[in-house]
Short mmCIF file of C-alpha atoms in Angstrom, two decimals:
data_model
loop_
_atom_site.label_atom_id
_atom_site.label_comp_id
_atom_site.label_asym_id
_atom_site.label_seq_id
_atom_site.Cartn_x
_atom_site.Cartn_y
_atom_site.Cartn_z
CA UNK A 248 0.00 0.00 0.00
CA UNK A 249 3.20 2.22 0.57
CA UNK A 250 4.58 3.24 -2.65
CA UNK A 251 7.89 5.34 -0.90
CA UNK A 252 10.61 4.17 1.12
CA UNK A 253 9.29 5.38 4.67
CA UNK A 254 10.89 5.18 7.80
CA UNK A 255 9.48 4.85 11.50
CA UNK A 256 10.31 7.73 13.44
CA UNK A 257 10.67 5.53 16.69
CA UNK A 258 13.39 3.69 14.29
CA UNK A 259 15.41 6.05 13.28
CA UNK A 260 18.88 6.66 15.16
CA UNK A 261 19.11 9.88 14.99
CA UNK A 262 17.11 13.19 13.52
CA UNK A 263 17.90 14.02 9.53
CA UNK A 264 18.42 17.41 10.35
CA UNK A 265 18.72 18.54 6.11
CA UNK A 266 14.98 16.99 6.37
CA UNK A 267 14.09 19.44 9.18
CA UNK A 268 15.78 22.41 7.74
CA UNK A 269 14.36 21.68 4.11
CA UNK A 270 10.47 22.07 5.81
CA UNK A 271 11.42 24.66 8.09
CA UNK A 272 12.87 26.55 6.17
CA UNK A 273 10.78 26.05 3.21
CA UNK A 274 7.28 26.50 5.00
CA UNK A 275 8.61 29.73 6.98
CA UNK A 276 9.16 31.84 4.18
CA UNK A 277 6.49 30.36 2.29
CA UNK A 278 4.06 31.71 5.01
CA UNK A 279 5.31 35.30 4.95
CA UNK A 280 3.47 35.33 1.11
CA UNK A 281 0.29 33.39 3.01
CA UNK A 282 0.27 35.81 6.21
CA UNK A 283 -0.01 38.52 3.68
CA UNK A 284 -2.61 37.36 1.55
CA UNK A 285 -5.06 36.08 5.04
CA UNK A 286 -6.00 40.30 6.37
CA UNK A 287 -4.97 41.69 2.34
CA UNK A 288 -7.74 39.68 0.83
CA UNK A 289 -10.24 40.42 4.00
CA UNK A 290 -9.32 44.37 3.87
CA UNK A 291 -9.76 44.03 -0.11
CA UNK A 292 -13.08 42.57 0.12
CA UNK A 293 -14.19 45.03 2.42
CA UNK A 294 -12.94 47.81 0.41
CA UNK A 295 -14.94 46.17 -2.28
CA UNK A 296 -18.38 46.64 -0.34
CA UNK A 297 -18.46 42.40 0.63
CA UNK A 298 -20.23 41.55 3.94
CA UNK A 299 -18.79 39.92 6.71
CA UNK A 300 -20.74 36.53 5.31
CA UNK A 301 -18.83 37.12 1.71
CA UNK A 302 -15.34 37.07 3.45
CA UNK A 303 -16.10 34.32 5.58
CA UNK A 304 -17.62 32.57 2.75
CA UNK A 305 -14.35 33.74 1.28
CA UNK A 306 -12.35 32.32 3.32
CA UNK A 307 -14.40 28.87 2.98
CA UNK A 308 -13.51 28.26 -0.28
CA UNK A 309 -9.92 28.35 0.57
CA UNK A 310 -10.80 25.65 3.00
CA UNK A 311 -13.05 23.57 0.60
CA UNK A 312 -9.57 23.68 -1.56
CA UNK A 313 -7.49 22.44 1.09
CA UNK A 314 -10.18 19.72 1.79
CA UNK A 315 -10.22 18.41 -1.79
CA UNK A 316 -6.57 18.32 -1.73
CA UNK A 317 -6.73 15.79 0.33
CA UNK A 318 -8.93 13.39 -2.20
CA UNK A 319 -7.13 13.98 -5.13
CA UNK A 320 -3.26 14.45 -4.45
CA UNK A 321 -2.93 11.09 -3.56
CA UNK A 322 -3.83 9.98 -6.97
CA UNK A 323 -1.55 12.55 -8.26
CA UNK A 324 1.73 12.43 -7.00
CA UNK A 325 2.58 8.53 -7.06
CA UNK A 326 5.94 8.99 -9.06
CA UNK A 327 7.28 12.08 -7.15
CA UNK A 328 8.55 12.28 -4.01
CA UNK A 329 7.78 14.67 -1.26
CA UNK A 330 10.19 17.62 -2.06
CA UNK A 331 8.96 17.83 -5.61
CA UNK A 332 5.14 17.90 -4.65
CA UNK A 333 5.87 20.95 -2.34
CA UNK A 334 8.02 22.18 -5.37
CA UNK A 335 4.85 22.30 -7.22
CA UNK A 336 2.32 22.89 -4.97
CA UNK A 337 4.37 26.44 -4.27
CA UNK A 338 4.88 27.08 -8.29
CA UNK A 339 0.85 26.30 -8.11
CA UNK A 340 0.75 28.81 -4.96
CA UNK A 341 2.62 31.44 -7.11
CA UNK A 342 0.46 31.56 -10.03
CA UNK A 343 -3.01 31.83 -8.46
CA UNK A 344 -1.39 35.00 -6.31
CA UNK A 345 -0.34 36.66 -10.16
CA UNK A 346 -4.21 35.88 -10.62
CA UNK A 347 -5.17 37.78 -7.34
CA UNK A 348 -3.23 40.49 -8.77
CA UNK A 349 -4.48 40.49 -12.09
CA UNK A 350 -7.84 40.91 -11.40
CA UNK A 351 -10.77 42.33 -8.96
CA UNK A 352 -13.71 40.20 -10.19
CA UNK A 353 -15.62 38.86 -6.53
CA UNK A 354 -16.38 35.49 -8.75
CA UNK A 355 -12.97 34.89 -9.96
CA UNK A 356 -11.59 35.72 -6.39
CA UNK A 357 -13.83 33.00 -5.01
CA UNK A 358 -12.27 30.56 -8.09
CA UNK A 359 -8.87 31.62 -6.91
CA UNK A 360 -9.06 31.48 -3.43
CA UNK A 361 -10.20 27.67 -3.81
CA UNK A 362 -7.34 26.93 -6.02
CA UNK A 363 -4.70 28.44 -3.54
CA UNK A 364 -6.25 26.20 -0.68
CA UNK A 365 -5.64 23.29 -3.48
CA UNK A 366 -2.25 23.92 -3.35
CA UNK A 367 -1.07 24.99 0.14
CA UNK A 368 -2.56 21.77 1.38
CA UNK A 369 -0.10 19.65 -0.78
CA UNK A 370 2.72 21.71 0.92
CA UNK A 371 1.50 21.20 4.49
CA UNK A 372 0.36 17.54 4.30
CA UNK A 373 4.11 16.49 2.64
CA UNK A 374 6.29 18.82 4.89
CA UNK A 375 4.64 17.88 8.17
CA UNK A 376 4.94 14.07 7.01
CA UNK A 377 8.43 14.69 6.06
CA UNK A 378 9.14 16.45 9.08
CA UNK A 379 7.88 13.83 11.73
CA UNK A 380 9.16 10.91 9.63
CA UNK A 381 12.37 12.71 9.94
CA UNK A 382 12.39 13.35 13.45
CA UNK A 383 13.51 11.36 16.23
CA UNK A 384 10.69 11.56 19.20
CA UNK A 385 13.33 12.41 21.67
CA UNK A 386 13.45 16.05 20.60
CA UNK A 387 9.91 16.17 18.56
CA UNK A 388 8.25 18.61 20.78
CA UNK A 389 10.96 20.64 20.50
CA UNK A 390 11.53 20.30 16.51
CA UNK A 391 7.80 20.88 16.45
CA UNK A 392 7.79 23.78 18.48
CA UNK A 393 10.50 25.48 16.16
CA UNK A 394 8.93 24.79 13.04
CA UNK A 395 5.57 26.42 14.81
CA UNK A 396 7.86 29.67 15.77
CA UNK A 397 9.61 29.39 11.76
CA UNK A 398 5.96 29.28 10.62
CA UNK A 399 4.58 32.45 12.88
CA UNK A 400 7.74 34.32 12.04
CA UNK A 401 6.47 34.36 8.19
CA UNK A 402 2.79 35.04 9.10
CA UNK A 403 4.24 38.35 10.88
CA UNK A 404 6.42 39.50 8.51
CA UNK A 405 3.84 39.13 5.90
CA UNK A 406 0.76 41.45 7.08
CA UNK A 407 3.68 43.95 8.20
CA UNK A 408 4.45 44.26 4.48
CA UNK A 409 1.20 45.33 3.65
CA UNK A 410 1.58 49.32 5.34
CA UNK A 411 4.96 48.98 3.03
CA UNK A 412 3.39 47.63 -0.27
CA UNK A 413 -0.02 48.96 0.02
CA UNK A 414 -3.73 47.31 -0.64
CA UNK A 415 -3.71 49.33 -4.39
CA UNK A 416 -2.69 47.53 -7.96
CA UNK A 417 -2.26 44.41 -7.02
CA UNK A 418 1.73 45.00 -5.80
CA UNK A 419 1.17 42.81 -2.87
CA UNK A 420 0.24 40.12 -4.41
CA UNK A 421 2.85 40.26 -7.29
CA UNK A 422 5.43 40.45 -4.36
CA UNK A 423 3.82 37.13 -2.96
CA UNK A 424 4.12 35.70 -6.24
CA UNK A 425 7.62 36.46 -6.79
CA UNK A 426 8.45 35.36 -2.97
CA UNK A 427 6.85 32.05 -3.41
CA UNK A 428 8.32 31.11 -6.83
CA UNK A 429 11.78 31.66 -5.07
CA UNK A 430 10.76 29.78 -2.13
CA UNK A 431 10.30 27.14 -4.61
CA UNK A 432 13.72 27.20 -6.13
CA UNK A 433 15.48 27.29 -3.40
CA UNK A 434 13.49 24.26 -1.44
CA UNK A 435 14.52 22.29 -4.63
CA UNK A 436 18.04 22.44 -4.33
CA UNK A 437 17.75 21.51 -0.01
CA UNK A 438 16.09 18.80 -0.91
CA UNK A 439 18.68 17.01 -2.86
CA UNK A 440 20.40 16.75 0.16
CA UNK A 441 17.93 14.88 2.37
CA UNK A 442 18.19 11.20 3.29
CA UNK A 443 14.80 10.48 4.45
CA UNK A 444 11.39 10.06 2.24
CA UNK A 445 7.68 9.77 3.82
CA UNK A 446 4.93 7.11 2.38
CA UNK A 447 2.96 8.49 0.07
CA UNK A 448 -0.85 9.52 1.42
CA UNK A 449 -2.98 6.73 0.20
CA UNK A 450 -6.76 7.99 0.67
CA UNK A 451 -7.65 4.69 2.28
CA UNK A 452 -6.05 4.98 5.33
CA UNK A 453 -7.89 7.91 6.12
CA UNK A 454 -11.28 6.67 7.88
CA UNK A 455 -8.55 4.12 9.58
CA UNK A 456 -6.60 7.02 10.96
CA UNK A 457 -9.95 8.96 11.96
CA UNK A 458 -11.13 5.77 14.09
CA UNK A 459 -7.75 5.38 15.54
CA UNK A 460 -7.63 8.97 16.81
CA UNK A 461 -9.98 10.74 17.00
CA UNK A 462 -9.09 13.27 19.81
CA UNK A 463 -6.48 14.21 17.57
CA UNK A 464 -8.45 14.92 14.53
CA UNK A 465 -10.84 17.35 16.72
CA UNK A 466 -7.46 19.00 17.90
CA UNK A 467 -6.82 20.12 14.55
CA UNK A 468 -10.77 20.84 13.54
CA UNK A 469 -10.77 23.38 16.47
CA UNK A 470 -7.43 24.54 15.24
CA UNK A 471 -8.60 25.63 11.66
CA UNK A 472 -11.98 26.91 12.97
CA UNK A 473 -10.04 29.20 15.10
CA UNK A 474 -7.09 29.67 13.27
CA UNK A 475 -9.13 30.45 9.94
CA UNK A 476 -12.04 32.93 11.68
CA UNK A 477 -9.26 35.01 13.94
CA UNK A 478 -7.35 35.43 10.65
CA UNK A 479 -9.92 36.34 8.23
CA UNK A 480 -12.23 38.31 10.41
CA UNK A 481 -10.79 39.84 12.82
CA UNK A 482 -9.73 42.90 10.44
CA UNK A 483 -12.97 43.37 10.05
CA UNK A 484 -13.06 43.43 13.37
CA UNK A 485 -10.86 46.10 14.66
CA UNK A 486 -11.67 48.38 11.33
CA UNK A 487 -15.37 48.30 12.60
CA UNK A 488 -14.17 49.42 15.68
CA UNK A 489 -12.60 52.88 14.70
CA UNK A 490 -8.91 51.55 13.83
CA UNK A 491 -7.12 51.72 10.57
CA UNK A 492 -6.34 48.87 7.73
CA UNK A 493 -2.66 49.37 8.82
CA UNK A 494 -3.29 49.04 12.73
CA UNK A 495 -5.94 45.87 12.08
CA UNK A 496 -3.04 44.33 9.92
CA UNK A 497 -0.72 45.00 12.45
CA UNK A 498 -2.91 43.43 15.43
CA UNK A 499 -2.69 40.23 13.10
CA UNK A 500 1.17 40.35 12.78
CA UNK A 501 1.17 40.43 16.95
CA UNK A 502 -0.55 37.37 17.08
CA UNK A 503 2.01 35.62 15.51
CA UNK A 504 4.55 36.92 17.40
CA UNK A 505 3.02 35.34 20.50
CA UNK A 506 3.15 32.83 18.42
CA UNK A 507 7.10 32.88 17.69
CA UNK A 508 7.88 33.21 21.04
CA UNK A 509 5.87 30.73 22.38
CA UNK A 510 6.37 27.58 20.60
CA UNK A 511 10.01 26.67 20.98
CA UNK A 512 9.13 26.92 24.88
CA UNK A 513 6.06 25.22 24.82
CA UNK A 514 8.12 22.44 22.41
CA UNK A 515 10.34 22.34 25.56
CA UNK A 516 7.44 21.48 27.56
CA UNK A 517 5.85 19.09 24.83
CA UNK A 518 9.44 16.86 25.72
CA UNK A 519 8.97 17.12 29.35
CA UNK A 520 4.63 16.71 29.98
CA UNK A 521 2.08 14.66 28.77
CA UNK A 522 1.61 16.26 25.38
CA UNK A 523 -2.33 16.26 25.95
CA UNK A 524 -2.55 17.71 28.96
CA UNK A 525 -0.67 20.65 27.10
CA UNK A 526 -3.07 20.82 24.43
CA UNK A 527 -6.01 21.00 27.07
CA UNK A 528 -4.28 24.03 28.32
CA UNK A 529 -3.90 25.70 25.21
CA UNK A 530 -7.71 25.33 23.68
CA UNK A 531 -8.43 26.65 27.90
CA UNK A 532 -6.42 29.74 27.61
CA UNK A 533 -7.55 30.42 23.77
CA UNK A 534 -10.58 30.40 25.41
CA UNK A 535 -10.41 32.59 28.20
CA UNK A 536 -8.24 35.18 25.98
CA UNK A 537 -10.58 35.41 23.05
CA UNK A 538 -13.62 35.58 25.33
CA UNK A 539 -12.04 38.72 27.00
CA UNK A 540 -11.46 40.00 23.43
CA UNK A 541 -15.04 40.33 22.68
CA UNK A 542 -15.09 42.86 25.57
CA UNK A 543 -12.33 45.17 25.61
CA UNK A 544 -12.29 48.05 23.41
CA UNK A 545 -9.88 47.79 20.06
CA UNK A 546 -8.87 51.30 20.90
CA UNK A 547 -7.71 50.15 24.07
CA UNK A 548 -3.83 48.92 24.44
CA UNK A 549 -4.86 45.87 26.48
CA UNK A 550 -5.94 43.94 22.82
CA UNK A 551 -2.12 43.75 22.01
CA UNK A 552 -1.31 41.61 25.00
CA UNK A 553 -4.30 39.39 24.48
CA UNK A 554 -3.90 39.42 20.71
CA UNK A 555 -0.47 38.00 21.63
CA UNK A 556 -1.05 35.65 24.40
CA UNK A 557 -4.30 34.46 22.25
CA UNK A 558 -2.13 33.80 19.02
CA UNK A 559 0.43 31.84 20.71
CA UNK A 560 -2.53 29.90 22.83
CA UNK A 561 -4.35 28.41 19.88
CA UNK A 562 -0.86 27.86 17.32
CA UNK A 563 0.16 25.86 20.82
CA UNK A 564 -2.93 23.67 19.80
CA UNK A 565 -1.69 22.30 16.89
CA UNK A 566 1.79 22.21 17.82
CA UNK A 567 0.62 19.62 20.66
CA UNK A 568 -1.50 17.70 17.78
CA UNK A 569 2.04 17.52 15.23
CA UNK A 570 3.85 16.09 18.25
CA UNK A 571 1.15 13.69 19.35
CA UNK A 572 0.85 12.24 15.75
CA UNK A 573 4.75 12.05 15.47
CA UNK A 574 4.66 9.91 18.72
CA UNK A 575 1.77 7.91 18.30
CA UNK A 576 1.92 6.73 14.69
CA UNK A 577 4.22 5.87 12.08
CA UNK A 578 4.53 5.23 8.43
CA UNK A 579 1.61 4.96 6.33
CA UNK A 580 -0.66 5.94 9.37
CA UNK A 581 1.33 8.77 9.92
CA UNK A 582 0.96 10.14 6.61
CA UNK A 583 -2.61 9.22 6.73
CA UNK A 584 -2.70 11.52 9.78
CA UNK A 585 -1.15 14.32 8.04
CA UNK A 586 -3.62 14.29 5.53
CA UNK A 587 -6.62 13.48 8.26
CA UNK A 588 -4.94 17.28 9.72
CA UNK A 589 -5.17 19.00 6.64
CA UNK A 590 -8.84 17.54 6.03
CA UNK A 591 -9.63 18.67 9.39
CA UNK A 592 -8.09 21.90 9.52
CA UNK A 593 -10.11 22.41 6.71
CA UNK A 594 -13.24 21.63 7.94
CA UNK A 595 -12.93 24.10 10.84
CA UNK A 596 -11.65 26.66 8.59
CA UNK A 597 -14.82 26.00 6.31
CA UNK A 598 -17.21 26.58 9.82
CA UNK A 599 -15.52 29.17 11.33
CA UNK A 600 -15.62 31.66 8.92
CA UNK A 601 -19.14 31.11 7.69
CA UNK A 602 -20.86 30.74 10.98
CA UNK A 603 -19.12 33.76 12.78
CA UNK A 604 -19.23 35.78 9.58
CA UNK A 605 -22.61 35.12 10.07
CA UNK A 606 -23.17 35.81 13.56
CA UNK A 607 -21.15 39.28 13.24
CA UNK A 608 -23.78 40.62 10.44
CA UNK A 609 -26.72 39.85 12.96
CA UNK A 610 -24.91 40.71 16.06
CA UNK A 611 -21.96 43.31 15.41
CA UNK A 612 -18.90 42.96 17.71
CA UNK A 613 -19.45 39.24 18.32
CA UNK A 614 -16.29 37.88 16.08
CA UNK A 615 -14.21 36.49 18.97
CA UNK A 616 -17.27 34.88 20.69
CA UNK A 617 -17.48 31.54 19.02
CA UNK A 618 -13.97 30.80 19.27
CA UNK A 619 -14.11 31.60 22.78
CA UNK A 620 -16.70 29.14 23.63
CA UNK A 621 -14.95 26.58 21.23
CA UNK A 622 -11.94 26.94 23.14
CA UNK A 623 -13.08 25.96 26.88
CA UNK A 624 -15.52 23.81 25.76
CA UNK A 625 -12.85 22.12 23.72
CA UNK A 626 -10.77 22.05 26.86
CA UNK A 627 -13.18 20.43 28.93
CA UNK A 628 -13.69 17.54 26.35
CA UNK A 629 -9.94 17.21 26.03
CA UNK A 630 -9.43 16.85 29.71
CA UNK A 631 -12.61 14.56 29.72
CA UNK A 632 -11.07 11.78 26.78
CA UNK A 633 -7.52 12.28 28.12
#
């Protein structure tokens, strides 16, 4: 059923460390071009006259790309190997942001924004495979903690660029597309040098891996509904509020900079604690943060503390899920639990979105409330199944 050479983490003797650096570095800069294009294609939209539902909606179809990734990549990529499918998912990546930039039809940025989801999910789902089959479980919490921090360090410089490139003529974008294509070049020639090649994701495993773990799978679902709404929306948010484009772009690039300092030290703490009691503790404190977000003012300077301490809460979450899966399960049903994750993250990026986009056109000032009940109800059920 395994049509590549792959290798049990628990076997290996020690990390590949090219293997590590080719995803880390690879996926950081990558998400500098992504962490622009979450709050540029919200503001855009808004700028446009599109509801809160249209950007969520938005924001949807990226995940309804990422989710049939997942059924149709496997079929796809038999004859290459991992570092050649990210190759191409990012040369994918780079065209569809030209097309962002090339025009300002709503109905073609719907079209787009499904196709970009298409191909950022066949970058995650063979890096993170690549990067736990690589990894020896010794030090995964900490590998998995810096590739969390490498990955939050592109989402913040990315919505910083957009006060330096501006929301006009599609520049950003172009700029994206430029970035990514040299992402791409240069994650070609790392990977030459790595020793170690995942199994391939074969679409079967799938309702195996689902049955087998399904705590983990819900991990990830509250992960993308949270992950997906905070970034799209919240924007919106603070730009309702009385704030500028720049500033709500900015509050964005704090998140992630909880983020970045955050995750090697909680990957510390991943090697040292029962890895599920500190994903309980992140979905709690993602919580509690985001539910005092829905009261304080985005005037105020408290919302840069909590914007920080709530972006490196609910990144923590799926940190704790890669190093679970890395520890749990090996070959083929650790690839089939990479692509369960992406399928996942989709789904809650499909229902977060829509229903709080939702919620915020009936009830104004509400974005933050659903993933605040998400997160300690989450929590709770965690700590329940632990």
């Amino acid at each position: 059923m395994i049509s590549a050479r792959s290798v049990s983490p628990h076997r290996l003797p020690a990390t590949d460390w090219w293997s590590v650096a080719t995803v880390i570095v690879g996926i950081t800069v990558f998400a500098v071009a992504q962490g622009m294009t979450y709050p540029l294609i919200s503001l855009l939209l808004g700028q446009m006259g599109a509801s809160d539902t249209i950007v969520g909606l938005n924001a949807a179809a990226f995940m309804l790309g990422l989710g049939v990734s997942v059924i149709v990549v496997p079929a796809l990529t038999l004859n290459l190997k991992a570092g050649q499918v990210i190759v191409v998912g990012l040369l994918g990546a780079a065209v569809i942001l030209a097309g962002f930039a090339a025009t300002e039809d709503l109905r073609i940025w719907f079209i787009l924004r499904f196709a970009l989801g298409f191909c950022v999910n066949t970058i995650y789902v063979f890096g993170e495979a690549w990067l736990n089959v690589a990894t020896a479980d010794a030090v995964r919490g900490r590998v998995s903690g810096v590739y969390g921090a490498g990955m939050s360090a592109g989402f913040v410089v990315g919505p910083l660029a957009i006060p330096v490139l501006g929301t006009d003529d599609g520049l950003a974008f172009a700029a994206c597309a430029v970035l990514v294509s040299l992402v791409a070049f240069g994650l070609a020639l790392l990977a030459r040098r790595a020793r170690i090649e995942p199994a391939k994701p074969v679409l079967a495993d799938l309702p195996r891996f689902v049955r087998a773990a399904p705590l983990l799978v819900f991990l990830v679902v509250v992960f993308g509904f949270v992950d997906a709404t905070v970034l799209s929306l919240s924007p919106l948010h603070l730009t309702a509020g009385g704030v500028s484009a720049a500033t709500a772009a900015t509050f964005v690039a704090v998140m992630h900079m909880g983020m970045i300092v955050a995750q090697p030290l909680l990957g510390v703490v991943l090697d040292k604690v029962d890895r599920r009691l500190v994903a309980a503790g992140c979905m709690a404190t993602t919580g509690l943060v985001f539910g005092l977000l829905v009261l304080v003012p985005v005037t105020g300077t408290l919302i840069w503390v909590l914007g920080a301490l709530g972006g490196a809460a609910f990144f923590g979450i799926y940190t704790s899920a890669l190093a679970i899966l890395g520890q749990e399960h090996s070959g083929a049903m650790l690839v089939a639990g990479t692509s369960a994750f992406s399928l996942a993250y989709a789904f809650g990026g499909v229902i977060g979105p829509s229903i709080t986009g939702g919620l915020v056109d009936l009830v104004p000032g509400t974005t933050f409330a659903p993933v605040a009940l998400l997160g300690v109800c989450g929590a709770l059920l965690v700590m329940w199944r632990r």
